[in-house]
Amino acid sequence: MADLWNNLLASLDLRASSPHGSLTEAESDSGTTVPSSPPTAFEGPNLPLNYRRLFGGQILGQFVRAAELACPDKRVKSIHTLFAREGSVEEPVRYEVSCQHQGRSFATLSILARQAARVVASAAVSMHVDEDGPQAQHVEAVAAPLTPEYQVPFDLLPWETRAVEDLNSTAAASPEYEFWMRTPPVGPELAAALTAYATDLNLIGTALRPFDGVSQRGNGTAFTSAVTAHTVWFHRPFRTDDWLLLRQHSPLLAHGRCFGRGDVLTAAGELVASFAQEALVRFDSAAAPTVSTPRAAQRG
């Protein structure tokens, strides 16, 4: 686990790369059209996972870091990512950042993740300076963090994770899931990237829970899955080395796709981030007839 943690931190330590491309036209705050500079470019190492393709969470975290490095006076407010194709673990990813707008309070960026001449993923990022103002939230109350006997391992999360329910169970259940997580000590400047990384892991498994006889462990055998779009909204500053609750549910799996969404809350009950995901879930033709959905799970 320590090795994966160190490798993850290394993957988020993006280095500047020489920019390519020609000057483009952009509109300034005054409304005049001026030449903009070429995209800012960064590269980062891939996680050395025993997997045939890049983990989408790595790309999400590196997108967040690229935006923060390109626009250091603002925080990432939201990031919407489209995954175009599988990424290769054998080649580093190059992140090309273009600033669409840079104002005193907000900035809008677009980022391309490339390997060689291929676009692996793209992201639209909105950024915002810290501002004060009144606050209100309306979410379900948060119970105390679970005690150590509820510890559960997630292969790709190299930190403490605790949950009541087993996401690998093949017994049918409601398409809802929540777990607590806490990273080793780390600065708040990596909180958004680490959280984006974590939100990519369990939404497909949550969508599969109503189906009797299958779980997320069936990927590649009973079904094939791949994330196609993922969005994260960051609402407040927070830390990941304090306990966070990821509370998520999937209202729909249909036509070969699933949709899920969730919230990230602190132990004090503050809503600090939200996320949503669409993914391909294509059942094997031989396995599909054996998969059933209990009537209780078919609501609507």
Short mmCIF file of C-alpha atoms in Angstrom, two decimals:
data_model
loop_
_atom_site.label_atom_id
_atom_site.label_comp_id
_atom_site.label_asym_id
_atom_site.label_seq_id
_atom_site.Cartn_x
_atom_site.Cartn_y
_atom_site.Cartn_z
CA MET A 1 0.00 0.00 0.00
CA ALA A 2 2.87 2.38 0.80
CA ASP A 3 4.33 1.84 -2.66
CA LEU A 4 1.04 2.70 -4.37
CA TRP A 5 0.67 5.81 -2.18
CA ASN A 6 4.15 7.03 -3.11
CA ASN A 7 3.55 6.23 -6.77
CA LEU A 8 0.26 8.12 -6.68
CA LEU A 9 1.92 11.19 -5.19
CA ALA A 10 4.62 10.95 -7.87
CA SER A 11 1.97 10.76 -10.62
CA LEU A 12 0.42 14.00 -9.32
CA ASP A 13 3.77 15.79 -9.33
CA LEU A 14 3.38 16.98 -12.91
CA ARG A 15 6.35 18.55 -14.69
CA ALA A 16 6.16 21.33 -17.24
CA SER A 17 6.54 20.24 -20.84
CA SER A 18 7.42 22.39 -23.83
CA PRO A 19 4.23 23.71 -25.48
CA HIS A 20 3.26 22.89 -29.05
CA GLY A 21 0.80 24.47 -31.41
CA SER A 22 0.26 27.92 -32.85
CA LEU A 23 -1.17 31.03 -31.32
CA THR A 24 -4.95 31.16 -31.11
CA GLU A 25 -7.39 34.00 -30.73
CA ALA A 26 -9.03 34.66 -27.37
CA GLU A 27 -11.27 37.33 -25.94
CA SER A 28 -9.90 39.42 -23.07
CA ASP A 29 -11.89 40.79 -20.13
CA SER A 30 -12.24 44.10 -21.95
CA GLY A 31 -13.95 42.37 -24.87
CA THR A 32 -11.12 42.90 -27.33
CA THR A 33 -9.69 40.00 -29.33
CA VAL A 34 -6.02 39.34 -28.64
CA PRO A 35 -3.64 36.50 -29.47
CA SER A 36 -3.47 33.99 -26.64
CA SER A 37 -0.37 32.03 -25.71
CA PRO A 38 0.01 28.37 -26.70
CA PRO A 39 -1.48 25.81 -24.32
CA THR A 40 0.49 25.17 -21.15
CA ALA A 41 1.65 21.55 -21.17
CA PHE A 42 2.51 19.08 -18.39
CA GLU A 43 3.48 15.44 -18.14
CA GLY A 44 3.30 12.96 -15.29
CA PRO A 45 4.26 9.32 -14.77
CA ASN A 46 1.65 6.56 -14.91
CA LEU A 47 0.77 4.40 -11.95
CA PRO A 48 2.50 1.02 -12.27
CA LEU A 49 -0.67 -1.03 -11.91
CA ASN A 50 -1.12 -4.63 -12.99
CA TYR A 51 -3.79 -3.61 -15.48
CA ARG A 52 -3.98 -3.42 -19.25
CA ARG A 53 -5.03 0.24 -19.40
CA LEU A 54 -4.66 3.46 -17.45
CA PHE A 55 -6.93 3.85 -14.46
CA GLY A 56 -9.34 6.71 -15.10
CA GLY A 57 -8.81 8.03 -11.58
CA GLN A 58 -5.18 8.74 -12.44
CA ILE A 59 -6.25 10.85 -15.41
CA LEU A 60 -8.82 12.70 -13.30
CA GLY A 61 -6.26 13.52 -10.63
CA GLN A 62 -3.71 14.66 -13.19
CA PHE A 63 -6.33 16.82 -14.94
CA VAL A 64 -6.99 18.58 -11.62
CA ARG A 65 -3.28 19.12 -10.98
CA ALA A 66 -2.70 20.44 -14.51
CA ALA A 67 -5.50 22.99 -14.02
CA GLU A 68 -4.15 24.06 -10.64
CA LEU A 69 -0.63 24.50 -12.02
CA ALA A 70 -1.84 26.45 -15.04
CA CYS A 71 -4.01 28.75 -12.92
CA PRO A 72 -2.45 28.83 -9.43
CA ASP A 73 -4.42 31.82 -8.10
CA LYS A 74 -7.77 29.96 -8.27
CA ARG A 75 -9.27 26.66 -7.11
CA VAL A 76 -10.90 24.04 -9.31
CA LYS A 77 -14.66 24.54 -8.95
CA SER A 78 -15.74 21.80 -11.33
CA ILE A 79 -14.22 19.44 -13.87
CA HIS A 80 -16.11 17.54 -16.56
CA THR A 81 -14.10 14.78 -18.23
CA LEU A 82 -14.84 12.74 -21.35
CA PHE A 83 -12.81 9.57 -21.86
CA ALA A 84 -12.22 9.13 -25.59
CA ARG A 85 -10.26 5.86 -25.60
CA GLU A 86 -8.13 3.60 -23.44
CA GLY A 87 -4.80 4.96 -22.32
CA SER A 88 -1.61 2.90 -22.54
CA VAL A 89 0.35 2.22 -19.35
CA GLU A 90 3.56 2.20 -21.41
CA GLU A 91 3.53 5.89 -22.36
CA PRO A 92 3.31 9.03 -20.19
CA VAL A 93 0.30 11.27 -20.66
CA ARG A 94 0.76 14.82 -21.89
CA TYR A 95 -1.75 17.42 -20.62
CA GLU A 96 -2.26 20.43 -22.89
CA VAL A 97 -4.06 23.28 -21.12
CA SER A 98 -5.82 26.10 -22.98
CA CYS A 99 -7.25 29.05 -21.08
CA GLN A 100 -10.62 30.04 -22.52
CA HIS A 101 -11.19 32.86 -20.04
CA GLN A 102 -9.19 34.37 -17.20
CA GLY A 103 -10.92 36.98 -15.05
CA ARG A 104 -10.47 38.31 -11.53
CA SER A 105 -12.89 35.77 -10.02
CA PHE A 106 -13.32 32.95 -12.53
CA ALA A 107 -11.31 31.09 -15.13
CA THR A 108 -12.33 28.49 -17.71
CA LEU A 109 -9.84 25.96 -19.05
CA SER A 110 -9.91 23.12 -21.54
CA ILE A 111 -7.38 20.29 -21.23
CA LEU A 112 -6.46 17.53 -23.65
CA ALA A 113 -4.77 14.36 -22.40
CA ARG A 114 -2.63 12.93 -25.20
CA GLN A 115 -0.47 9.92 -25.83
CA ALA A 116 1.50 10.31 -29.06
CA ALA A 117 -1.01 11.73 -31.57
CA ARG A 118 -4.05 10.24 -29.84
CA VAL A 119 -6.38 12.09 -27.48
CA VAL A 120 -7.09 9.83 -24.50
CA ALA A 121 -9.43 12.20 -22.66
CA SER A 122 -10.54 15.82 -22.54
CA ALA A 123 -11.69 18.02 -19.68
CA ALA A 124 -13.54 21.30 -19.25
CA VAL A 125 -12.53 22.99 -16.01
CA SER A 126 -14.10 25.91 -14.16
CA MET A 127 -12.02 27.71 -11.52
CA HIS A 128 -12.88 30.30 -8.89
CA VAL A 129 -11.06 32.39 -6.30
CA ASP A 130 -11.98 31.90 -2.62
CA GLU A 131 -14.85 34.17 -1.58
CA ASP A 132 -16.72 34.73 1.66
CA GLY A 133 -20.51 34.74 1.97
CA PRO A 134 -23.49 33.15 3.76
CA GLN A 135 -23.70 29.36 3.79
CA ALA A 136 -26.54 26.82 3.83
CA GLN A 137 -26.72 23.12 2.99
CA HIS A 138 -29.46 20.50 3.01
CA VAL A 139 -28.11 16.95 3.09
CA GLU A 140 -28.76 13.85 5.15
CA ALA A 141 -26.96 13.91 8.50
CA VAL A 142 -23.61 12.14 8.77
CA ALA A 143 -23.05 9.53 11.49
CA ALA A 144 -19.71 9.16 13.23
CA PRO A 145 -16.89 7.54 11.20
CA LEU A 146 -16.91 3.77 11.37
CA THR A 147 -14.65 2.01 13.83
CA PRO A 148 -11.61 -0.09 12.75
CA GLU A 149 -13.47 -3.40 12.61
CA TYR A 150 -15.25 -2.10 9.50
CA GLN A 151 -12.02 -1.72 7.57
CA VAL A 152 -12.30 -2.88 3.94
CA PRO A 153 -9.55 -2.92 1.33
CA PHE A 154 -9.90 -1.30 -2.09
CA ASP A 155 -7.04 -2.32 -4.35
CA LEU A 156 -6.55 1.10 -5.92
CA LEU A 157 -7.02 3.25 -2.80
CA PRO A 158 -3.74 3.24 -0.81
CA TRP A 159 -5.22 4.57 2.42
CA GLU A 160 -7.69 3.73 5.19
CA THR A 161 -11.17 2.77 3.97
CA ARG A 162 -14.12 1.55 6.04
CA ALA A 163 -17.60 0.38 5.03
CA VAL A 164 -20.51 -1.60 6.44
CA GLU A 165 -21.50 -3.37 3.22
CA ASP A 166 -19.44 -5.50 0.86
CA LEU A 167 -19.42 -4.12 -2.67
CA ASN A 168 -18.06 -7.45 -3.93
CA SER A 169 -21.09 -9.40 -2.72
CA THR A 170 -23.15 -11.01 -5.50
CA ALA A 171 -26.38 -10.84 -3.48
CA ALA A 172 -28.88 -8.30 -4.81
CA ALA A 173 -29.15 -5.04 -2.87
CA SER A 174 -30.16 -1.42 -3.31
CA PRO A 175 -27.93 0.55 -5.72
CA GLU A 176 -26.50 2.64 -2.90
CA TYR A 177 -23.10 2.51 -1.23
CA GLU A 178 -21.05 4.58 1.16
CA PHE A 179 -17.60 4.30 2.62
CA TRP A 180 -15.23 6.31 4.76
CA MET A 181 -11.70 7.13 3.70
CA ARG A 182 -8.67 8.88 5.15
CA THR A 183 -5.32 9.30 3.43
CA PRO A 184 -1.90 9.41 5.08
CA PRO A 185 -0.78 12.93 6.07
CA VAL A 186 -0.72 15.14 2.97
CA GLY A 187 -1.11 18.83 2.23
CA PRO A 188 -4.52 20.33 1.38
CA GLU A 189 -3.17 21.35 -2.04
CA LEU A 190 -3.61 17.72 -3.17
CA ALA A 191 -7.11 17.24 -1.71
CA ALA A 192 -9.01 17.91 -4.94
CA ALA A 193 -6.77 15.67 -7.07
CA LEU A 194 -6.82 12.78 -4.57
CA THR A 195 -10.59 13.00 -4.19
CA ALA A 196 -11.16 13.08 -7.95
CA TYR A 197 -9.00 9.94 -8.15
CA ALA A 198 -11.08 8.18 -5.49
CA THR A 199 -14.49 9.04 -6.96
CA ASP A 200 -13.75 7.02 -10.10
CA LEU A 201 -13.53 3.67 -8.35
CA ASN A 202 -16.90 2.39 -7.08
CA LEU A 203 -19.82 3.87 -9.01
CA ILE A 204 -20.03 1.01 -11.51
CA GLY A 205 -20.03 -1.48 -8.64
CA THR A 206 -22.83 0.51 -7.01
CA ALA A 207 -24.91 0.39 -10.22
CA LEU A 208 -24.54 -3.40 -10.36
CA ARG A 209 -25.83 -4.07 -6.83
CA PRO A 210 -29.50 -4.71 -7.80
CA PHE A 211 -28.47 -7.56 -10.11
CA ASP A 212 -28.45 -10.94 -8.40
CA GLY A 213 -25.39 -13.06 -9.08
CA VAL A 214 -22.99 -10.33 -10.23
CA SER A 215 -20.67 -7.78 -8.65
CA GLN A 216 -17.93 -5.41 -9.75
CA ARG A 217 -15.51 -8.37 -9.63
CA GLY A 218 -17.18 -9.67 -12.79
CA ASN A 219 -15.61 -7.04 -15.03
CA GLY A 220 -14.02 -8.78 -18.01
CA THR A 221 -15.97 -12.02 -17.50
CA ALA A 222 -19.69 -11.46 -16.86
CA PHE A 223 -19.57 -7.95 -18.30
CA THR A 224 -17.29 -5.30 -19.77
CA SER A 225 -17.20 -1.80 -18.33
CA ALA A 226 -15.50 1.50 -19.11
CA VAL A 227 -16.12 5.00 -17.79
CA THR A 228 -17.16 7.39 -20.57
CA ALA A 229 -17.78 10.62 -18.62
CA HIS A 230 -17.01 11.82 -15.10
CA THR A 231 -17.71 15.13 -13.37
CA VAL A 232 -16.59 16.42 -9.98
CA TRP A 233 -17.73 19.63 -8.27
CA PHE A 234 -15.69 21.04 -5.38
CA HIS A 235 -17.73 23.13 -2.97
CA ARG A 236 -15.44 23.94 -0.04
CA PRO A 237 -11.75 23.63 0.91
CA PHE A 238 -11.02 20.38 2.79
CA ARG A 239 -8.33 17.84 3.60
CA THR A 240 -8.13 14.16 2.72
CA ASP A 241 -6.06 13.23 5.79
CA ASP A 242 -9.20 13.82 7.86
CA TRP A 243 -12.08 11.33 7.55
CA LEU A 244 -14.31 11.78 4.49
CA LEU A 245 -17.56 9.97 3.71
CA LEU A 246 -18.27 9.09 0.07
CA ARG A 247 -22.02 8.54 -0.20
CA GLN A 248 -23.19 7.41 -3.63
CA HIS A 249 -26.06 5.81 -5.53
CA SER A 250 -26.97 4.78 -9.06
CA PRO A 251 -30.52 5.59 -10.19
CA LEU A 252 -30.20 3.90 -13.59
CA LEU A 253 -28.56 1.10 -15.55
CA ALA A 254 -30.07 0.70 -19.04
CA HIS A 255 -29.15 0.34 -22.72
CA GLY A 256 -25.61 -0.72 -21.93
CA ARG A 257 -24.86 2.31 -19.74
CA CYS A 258 -25.05 3.11 -16.06
CA PHE A 259 -25.32 6.47 -14.32
CA GLY A 260 -24.25 7.20 -10.76
CA ARG A 261 -23.72 10.19 -8.51
CA GLY A 262 -22.47 10.91 -5.05
CA ASP A 263 -21.39 13.37 -2.38
CA VAL A 264 -18.22 13.77 -0.33
CA LEU A 265 -18.78 14.90 3.26
CA THR A 266 -16.52 15.55 6.23
CA ALA A 267 -16.96 13.87 9.61
CA ALA A 268 -18.53 17.16 10.76
CA GLY A 269 -21.18 16.79 8.04
CA GLU A 270 -19.93 19.48 5.66
CA LEU A 271 -20.61 18.81 1.98
CA VAL A 272 -17.25 19.45 0.29
CA ALA A 273 -17.62 17.82 -3.14
CA SER A 274 -20.10 16.04 -5.41
CA PHE A 275 -19.56 13.77 -8.39
CA ALA A 276 -21.38 11.99 -11.21
CA GLN A 277 -20.41 9.37 -13.76
CA GLU A 278 -21.66 7.63 -16.88
CA ALA A 279 -20.11 4.32 -17.89
CA LEU A 280 -20.46 1.51 -20.38
CA VAL A 281 -21.71 -1.74 -18.80
CA ARG A 282 -22.10 -4.40 -21.47
CA PHE A 283 -23.09 -7.85 -20.23
CA ASP A 284 -21.65 -10.92 -21.89
CA SER A 285 -24.28 -12.60 -24.07
CA ALA A 286 -23.86 -15.88 -22.21
CA ALA A 287 -24.04 -14.26 -18.76
CA ALA A 288 -26.91 -11.88 -19.44
CA PRO A 289 -29.72 -14.45 -19.24
CA THR A 290 -28.53 -15.56 -15.79
CA VAL A 291 -28.57 -12.05 -14.36
CA SER A 292 -31.83 -11.07 -12.71
CA THR A 293 -33.14 -7.94 -11.06
CA PRO A 294 -35.37 -8.40 -7.97
CA ARG A 295 -38.75 -6.72 -8.28
CA ALA A 296 -38.00 -4.63 -5.15
CA ALA A 297 -35.09 -2.97 -7.00
CA GLN A 298 -37.27 -1.96 -9.95
CA ARG A 299 -38.70 1.32 -8.79
CA GLY A 300 -40.26 4.04 -10.85
#
